[in-house]
Tab-separated table of C-alpha atoms (C1' of nucleotides) in Angstrom:
chain	number	residue	atom	x	y	z
Q	1	MET	CA	8.178	1.796	52.101
Q	2	ASN	CA	7.365	0.683	48.566
Q	3	LYS	CA	6.112	3.965	47.209
Q	4	TYR	CA	2.884	4.071	45.296
Q	5	TYR	CA	1.911	6.559	42.631
Q	6	SER	CA	-1.640	7.724	42.149
Q	7	ILE	CA	-3.096	7.853	38.684
Q	8	THR	CA	-3.095	11.647	38.450
Q	9	GLU	CA	0.431	11.809	39.750
Q	10	LEU	CA	1.518	9.825	36.738
Q	11	THR	CA	-0.693	11.666	34.263
Q	12	ARG	CA	0.936	14.877	35.404
Q	13	GLU	CA	4.423	13.517	35.189
Q	14	PHE	CA	3.931	12.144	31.699
Q	15	GLY	CA	1.479	14.646	30.306
Q	16	ILE	CA	-1.202	12.099	29.522
Q	17	SER	CA	-4.795	11.646	30.674
Q	18	THR	CA	-6.290	9.233	33.158
Q	19	ARG	CA	-8.315	7.882	30.292
Q	20	THR	CA	-5.109	6.883	28.585
Q	21	LEU	CA	-3.793	4.955	31.575
Q	22	ARG	CA	-7.099	3.194	32.112
Q	23	PHE	CA	-7.192	2.420	28.437
Q	24	TYR	CA	-3.724	0.909	28.646
Q	25	GLU	CA	-4.916	-1.254	31.503
Q	26	ASP	CA	-7.966	-2.373	29.528
Q	27	GLU	CA	-5.628	-3.241	26.696
Q	28	GLY	CA	-3.542	-5.366	28.998
Q	29	LEU	CA	-0.407	-3.262	28.861
Q	30	ILE	CA	-0.255	-2.499	32.567
Q	31	HIS	CA	-1.642	-4.142	35.682
Q	32	PRO	CA	-1.559	-1.715	38.585
Q	33	GLU	CA	-2.512	-2.984	42.014
Q	34	ARG	CA	-5.777	-2.056	43.671
Q	35	ARG	CA	-6.823	-0.862	47.047
Q	36	GLY	CA	-10.541	-1.320	46.812
Q	37	ARG	CA	-11.265	-0.043	43.317
Q	38	THR	CA	-8.523	2.536	43.316
Q	39	ARG	CA	-5.435	1.900	41.210
Q	40	LEU	CA	-2.042	1.979	42.863
Q	41	PHE	CA	0.963	2.268	40.599
Q	42	ARG	CA	4.342	1.042	41.714
Q	43	PRO	CA	7.740	2.096	40.385
Q	44	ALA	CA	7.783	-0.895	38.086
Q	45	ASP	CA	4.451	0.188	36.622
Q	46	ARG	CA	5.863	3.636	36.186
Q	47	ARG	CA	8.869	2.377	34.281
Q	48	LEU	CA	6.633	0.252	32.118
Q	49	ILE	CA	4.550	3.297	31.283
Q	50	GLN	CA	7.696	5.115	30.249
Q	51	GLU	CA	8.491	2.340	27.837
Q	52	ILE	CA	4.972	2.302	26.502
Q	53	LEU	CA	5.185	6.022	25.802
Q	54	ARG	CA	8.508	5.605	24.114
Q	55	GLY	CA	6.962	2.958	21.898
Q	56	ARG	CA	4.107	5.287	21.185
Q	57	ARG	CA	6.413	8.123	20.211
Q	58	ILE	CA	8.124	6.017	17.601
Q	59	GLY	CA	4.824	4.915	16.154
Q	60	PHE	CA	4.236	1.465	17.565
Q	61	THR	CA	0.599	0.432	17.862
Q	62	ILE	CA	-0.886	-0.794	21.114
Q	63	ALA	CA	-0.790	-4.326	19.764
Q	64	GLU	CA	2.894	-4.089	18.958
Q	65	ILE	CA	3.720	-2.636	22.326
Q	66	ARG	CA	1.747	-5.380	24.031
Q	67	GLU	CA	3.649	-7.947	22.050
Q	68	ILE	CA	7.020	-6.553	23.067
Q	69	ILE	CA	5.961	-6.477	26.700
Q	70	GLN	CA	4.838	-10.085	26.438
Q	71	VAL	CA	8.221	-11.111	25.142
Q	72	TYR	CA	9.910	-9.468	28.084
Q	73	LYS	CA	7.865	-11.057	30.799
Q	74	ASP	CA	7.452	-14.410	29.139
Q	75	PRO	CA	9.951	-15.341	26.441
Q	76	PRO	CA	8.674	-18.329	24.474
Q	77	GLY	CA	10.104	-21.703	25.398
Q	78	GLU	CA	9.422	-23.549	22.199
Q	79	MET	CA	11.927	-23.599	19.392
Q	80	GLY	CA	9.662	-22.682	16.480
Q	81	GLN	CA	8.175	-19.860	18.480
Q	82	LEU	CA	11.616	-18.554	19.255
Q	83	ARG	CA	12.661	-18.551	15.628
Q	84	LEU	CA	9.445	-16.824	14.660
Q	85	LEU	CA	10.017	-14.229	17.336
Q	86	MET	CA	13.546	-13.608	16.182
Q	87	SER	CA	12.519	-13.029	12.621
Q	88	ARG	CA	9.832	-10.623	13.754
Q	89	VAL	CA	12.387	-8.819	15.867
Q	90	GLU	CA	14.657	-8.516	12.872
Q	91	GLU	CA	11.802	-7.032	10.851
Q	92	LYS	CA	11.141	-4.464	13.532
Q	93	ARG	CA	14.794	-3.535	13.613
Q	94	GLU	CA	14.879	-3.030	9.886
Q	95	GLU	CA	11.818	-0.833	10.159
Q	96	LEU	CA	13.456	1.212	12.896
Q	97	ARG	CA	16.646	1.638	10.948
Q	98	GLN	CA	14.610	2.938	8.021
Q	99	LYS	CA	12.804	5.283	10.323
Q	100	ARG	CA	16.046	6.554	11.733
Q	101	LYS	CA	17.290	7.276	8.257
Q	102	ASP	CA	14.049	9.070	7.432
Q	103	ILE	CA	14.525	11.190	10.504
Q	104	GLU	CA	18.096	12.026	9.668
Q	105	ASP	CA	17.169	13.021	6.127
Q	106	THR	CA	14.374	15.168	7.428
Q	107	LEU	CA	16.619	16.801	9.994
Q	108	ALA	CA	19.000	17.687	7.201
Q	109	GLU	CA	16.149	19.189	5.226
Q	110	LEU	CA	15.045	21.234	8.181
Q	111	ASP	CA	18.601	22.541	8.375
Q	112	ASN	CA	18.104	23.837	4.866
Q	113	VAL	CA	14.790	25.391	5.706
Q	114	GLU	CA	16.367	27.161	8.631
Q	115	GLU	CA	19.190	28.451	6.509
Q	116	ALA	CA	16.783	29.682	3.858
Q	117	CYS	CA	14.906	31.494	6.602
Q	118	LEU	CA	18.057	33.135	7.876
Q	119	THR	CA	19.015	34.263	4.385
Q	120	ARG	CA	15.558	35.648	3.889
Q	121	LEU	CA	15.711	37.451	7.203
Q	122	ALA	CA	19.031	38.993	6.261
Q	123	GLU	CA	17.573	40.241	2.985
Q	124	ILE	CA	14.651	41.793	4.740
Q	125	GLY	CA	16.900	43.215	7.405
Q	126	VAL	CA	19.048	44.903	4.787
Q	127	GLY	CA	16.041	46.371	3.057
Q	128	THR	CA	14.729	47.858	6.285
K	1	MET	CA	9.609	13.653	-23.641
K	2	ASN	CA	8.540	14.689	-20.116
K	3	LYS	CA	7.569	11.276	-18.858
K	4	TYR	CA	4.271	10.800	-17.128
K	5	TYR	CA	3.402	8.195	-14.554
K	6	SER	CA	-0.044	6.688	-14.271
K	7	ILE	CA	-1.657	6.375	-10.881
K	8	THR	CA	-1.308	2.608	-10.686
K	9	GLU	CA	2.274	2.804	-11.761
K	10	LEU	CA	2.979	4.848	-8.679
K	11	THR	CA	0.838	2.789	-6.346
K	12	ARG	CA	2.825	-0.252	-7.400
K	13	GLU	CA	6.141	1.448	-6.987
K	14	PHE	CA	5.332	2.730	-3.529
K	15	GLY	CA	3.069	-0.001	-2.281
K	16	ILE	CA	0.124	2.258	-1.640
K	17	SER	CA	-3.435	2.379	-2.975
K	18	THR	CA	-5.010	4.655	-5.540
K	19	ARG	CA	-7.313	5.779	-2.786
K	20	THR	CA	-4.309	7.056	-0.885
K	21	LEU	CA	-3.034	9.131	-3.790
K	22	ARG	CA	-6.459	10.570	-4.515
K	23	PHE	CA	-6.825	11.272	-0.825
K	24	TYR	CA	-3.529	13.145	-0.853
K	25	GLU	CA	-4.777	15.191	-3.756
K	26	ASP	CA	-8.014	15.995	-1.943
K	27	GLU	CA	-5.917	17.049	1.002
K	28	GLY	CA	-3.934	19.394	-1.190
K	29	LEU	CA	-0.621	17.610	-0.887
K	30	ILE	CA	-0.211	16.911	-4.594
K	31	HIS	CA	-1.565	18.437	-7.780
K	32	PRO	CA	-1.093	16.050	-10.672
K	33	GLU	CA	-1.976	17.250	-14.132
K	34	ARG	CA	-5.046	16.008	-15.966
K	35	ARG	CA	-5.775	14.751	-19.385
K	36	GLY	CA	-9.545	14.821	-19.325
K	37	ARG	CA	-10.328	13.415	-15.920
K	38	THR	CA	-7.306	11.139	-15.791
K	39	ARG	CA	-4.432	12.075	-13.533
K	40	LEU	CA	-0.961	12.375	-14.981
K	41	PHE	CA	1.926	12.360	-12.547
K	42	ARG	CA	5.215	13.939	-13.455
K	43	PRO	CA	8.622	13.210	-11.964
K	44	ALA	CA	8.238	16.176	-9.652
K	45	ASP	CA	4.966	14.745	-8.374
K	46	ARG	CA	6.667	11.451	-7.872
K	47	ARG	CA	9.427	12.982	-5.805
K	48	LEU	CA	6.897	14.846	-3.756
K	49	ILE	CA	5.074	11.610	-3.057
K	50	GLN	CA	8.315	10.103	-1.858
K	51	GLU	CA	8.711	12.916	0.595
K	52	ILE	CA	5.139	12.589	1.747
K	53	LEU	CA	5.657	8.915	2.432
K	54	ARG	CA	8.834	9.635	4.299
K	55	GLY	CA	6.932	12.095	6.441
K	56	ARG	CA	4.267	9.502	6.994
K	57	ARG	CA	6.794	6.891	8.097
K	58	ILE	CA	8.144	9.125	10.792
K	59	GLY	CA	4.694	9.898	12.071
K	60	PHE	CA	3.849	13.291	10.633
K	61	THR	CA	0.168	13.976	10.146
K	62	ILE	CA	-1.264	15.076	6.820
K	63	ALA	CA	-1.585	18.584	8.181
K	64	GLU	CA	2.061	18.702	9.196
K	65	ILE	CA	3.200	17.354	5.874
K	66	ARG	CA	1.071	19.899	4.070
K	67	GLU	CA	2.605	22.634	6.129
K	68	ILE	CA	6.142	21.580	5.298
K	69	ILE	CA	5.284	21.423	1.621
K	70	GLN	CA	3.828	24.903	1.816
K	71	VAL	CA	7.033	26.231	3.272
K	72	TYR	CA	9.002	24.772	0.426
K	73	LYS	CA	6.962	26.178	-2.389
K	74	ASP	CA	6.172	29.459	-0.766
K	75	PRO	CA	8.454	30.612	2.063
K	76	PRO	CA	6.813	33.479	3.926
K	77	GLY	CA	8.029	36.975	3.077
K	78	GLU	CA	7.013	38.762	6.207
K	79	MET	CA	9.382	39.013	9.135
K	80	GLY	CA	7.051	37.907	11.941
K	81	GLN	CA	5.918	34.955	9.850
K	82	LEU	CA	9.505	33.983	9.259
K	83	ARG	CA	10.361	34.059	12.946
K	84	LEU	CA	7.256	32.048	13.732
K	85	LEU	CA	8.198	29.516	11.103
K	86	MET	CA	11.705	29.200	12.433
K	87	SER	CA	10.550	28.530	15.946
K	88	ARG	CA	8.151	25.903	14.678
K	89	VAL	CA	10.951	24.332	12.695
K	90	GLU	CA	13.080	24.233	15.815
K	91	GLU	CA	10.263	22.486	17.678
K	92	LYS	CA	9.996	19.887	14.977
K	93	ARG	CA	13.706	19.298	15.089
K	94	GLU	CA	13.643	18.776	18.822
K	95	GLU	CA	10.810	16.313	18.377
K	96	LEU	CA	12.754	14.454	15.737
K	97	ARG	CA	15.879	14.313	17.850
K	98	GLN	CA	13.825	12.821	20.680
K	99	LYS	CA	12.358	10.314	18.291
K	100	ARG	CA	15.780	9.360	17.050
K	101	LYS	CA	16.907	8.762	20.596
K	102	ASP	CA	13.810	6.653	21.257
K	103	ILE	CA	14.632	4.606	18.218
K	104	GLU	CA	18.217	4.105	19.239
K	105	ASP	CA	17.217	3.011	22.721
K	106	THR	CA	14.692	0.620	21.292
K	107	LEU	CA	17.205	-0.796	18.847
K	108	ALA	CA	19.516	-1.461	21.765
K	109	GLU	CA	16.722	-3.221	23.591
K	110	LEU	CA	15.952	-5.349	20.592
K	111	ASP	CA	19.602	-6.353	20.586
K	112	ASN	CA	19.060	-7.684	24.081
K	113	VAL	CA	15.942	-9.539	23.062
K	114	GLU	CA	17.817	-11.154	20.236
K	115	GLU	CA	20.630	-12.198	22.507
K	116	ALA	CA	18.210	-13.637	25.020
K	117	CYS	CA	16.633	-15.607	22.193
K	118	LEU	CA	19.983	-16.963	21.079
K	119	THR	CA	20.869	-18.004	24.612
K	120	ARG	CA	17.524	-19.703	24.954
K	121	LEU	CA	17.983	-21.466	21.637
K	122	ALA	CA	21.368	-22.723	22.746
K	123	GLU	CA	19.876	-24.105	25.945
K	124	ILE	CA	17.179	-25.905	24.065
K	125	GLY	CA	19.666	-27.115	21.505
K	126	VAL	CA	21.815	-28.629	24.226
K	127	GLY	CA	18.873	-30.370	25.833
K	128	THR	CA	17.832	-31.951	22.535
D	1	DT	C1'	-21.270	19.172	56.693
D	2	DT	C1'	-20.388	20.959	52.670
D	3	DT	C1'	-16.881	21.823	49.457
D	4	DG	C1'	-13.154	20.301	46.703
D	5	DA	C1'	-10.053	17.183	44.838
D	6	DC	C1'	-9.571	12.798	43.739
D	7	DT	C1'	-11.224	8.312	42.285
D	8	DT	C1'	-14.282	4.707	39.861
D	9	DT	C1'	-17.209	2.419	35.812
D	10	DT	C1'	-20.016	2.620	31.657
D	11	DA	C1'	-20.898	4.283	27.439
D	12	DC	C1'	-21.189	7.058	23.526
D	13	DG	C1'	-18.343	10.490	20.549
D	14	DT	C1'	-14.469	11.884	17.657
D	15	DC	C1'	-10.697	12.289	14.468
D	16	DA	C1'	-7.214	10.825	11.111
D	17	DA	C1'	-6.152	8.003	7.462
D	18	DG	C1'	-7.508	5.592	4.593
D	19	DG	C1'	-10.786	1.018	2.949
D	20	DT	C1'	-14.557	-0.438	0.320
D	21	DC	C1'	-18.322	-0.355	-2.845
D	22	DA	C1'	-21.201	1.321	-6.521
D	23	DA	C1'	-21.739	3.036	-10.910
D	24	DC	C1'	-19.699	4.588	-14.647
D	25	DG	C1'	-16.252	6.089	-18.900
D	26	DA	C1'	-12.215	5.144	-22.031
D	27	DT	C1'	-9.306	2.034	-24.418
D	28	DA	C1'	-7.215	-2.209	-26.090
D	29	DG	C1'	-7.229	-7.086	-27.298
D	30	DT	C1'	-9.692	-11.207	-29.139
I	1	DA	C1'	-19.377	-7.396	-29.725
I	2	DC	C1'	-17.491	-8.868	-25.576
I	3	DT	C1'	-14.247	-8.801	-21.912
I	4	DA	C1'	-10.319	-6.898	-19.343
I	5	DT	C1'	-7.878	-3.393	-17.586
I	6	DC	C1'	-7.380	1.014	-15.991
I	7	DG	C1'	-9.334	5.236	-14.930
I	8	DT	C1'	-13.016	8.400	-12.632
I	9	DT	C1'	-16.331	10.348	-8.660
I	10	DG	C1'	-19.077	9.938	-4.529
I	11	DA	C1'	-20.580	7.936	-0.502
I	12	DC	C1'	-20.428	5.421	3.337
I	13	DC	C1'	-17.453	2.207	6.541
I	14	DT	C1'	-13.643	0.909	9.552
I	15	DT	C1'	-9.861	1.078	12.912
I	16	DG	C1'	-6.968	2.877	16.456
I	17	DA	C1'	-6.413	5.728	20.185
I	18	DC	C1'	-8.208	7.955	22.864
I	19	DG	C1'	-11.963	12.278	24.489
I	20	DT	C1'	-15.880	13.310	27.018
I	21	DA	C1'	-19.846	13.142	29.823
I	22	DA	C1'	-22.771	10.835	33.354
I	23	DA	C1'	-23.375	9.038	37.805
I	24	DA	C1'	-21.382	7.841	41.783
I	25	DG	C1'	-17.882	6.610	45.753
I	26	DT	C1'	-13.846	8.322	49.112
I	27	DC	C1'	-11.447	11.356	51.892
I	28	DA	C1'	-9.409	15.677	53.899
I	29	DA	C1'	-9.854	20.493	54.957
I	30	DA	C1'	-12.680	24.529	56.262
DNA sequence: TTTGACTTTTACGTCAAGGTCAACGATAGT
DNA sequence: ACTATCGTTGACCTTGACGTAAAAGTCAAA
């Protein structure tokens, strides 16, 4: 069985362009199979793309995403490397926690904006 | 009294460049006062810059940030405009909620990475 | 067999968000 | 008077993440 996805199938599912997927391959993020020159994406490739897009949404660069992928498929074996990796992971987490806070603050602000809008609408409504 | 901040004072506080602040002025995000040609930033400007940087951290573009600022200083008075604004605000909120979820998922993943690292370190430690 | 939908590679274009550099003015310290 | 430090404008440069167009191959349906 082993279903394959075509490139446009995936671009449609994820709302991205073929250029983007080819670009991600050039950048070493994904490695779809080939039949002749044509790319064949397997479920694992699909899941990887989902993760890439998630990384993109939260503002990771291609380089950062590549790095995370590397860690997953090939965790370093040497001690110093491991420690280095861990400290970099901790940095990333701190950054993400900050970002989460930023988002929560902004969501709260947007609540205010919405309320102000509703008030304003009521005023106008009354005047009409 | 009415304290003023100099441009470098602010760049140091926020870890950004003078170019960035001047760029934000060109883009109409801030409007510091002037004494001659020199910019004078007031506390209100400073707070605005903080909000701009928060927007930047969560991935808003300059245009989006400008738009939000506009809403704050000049909420639309016309009904259709208000409805339009509210729907756009709701879109933004949905986007932010998605982003928050992405961040939480990624934080969970980074937990796993860290654990894997610790396990690996223990293995190496034992072998040493 | 021609049309249409899909695929490929190569290569130049674009856009946002600043970086960088030049050339200069104002002010303060030595 | 000289040097440092901080400020200005204006112009071009850079980087990341793709967009877009050209030229061509594959395959199924009409």
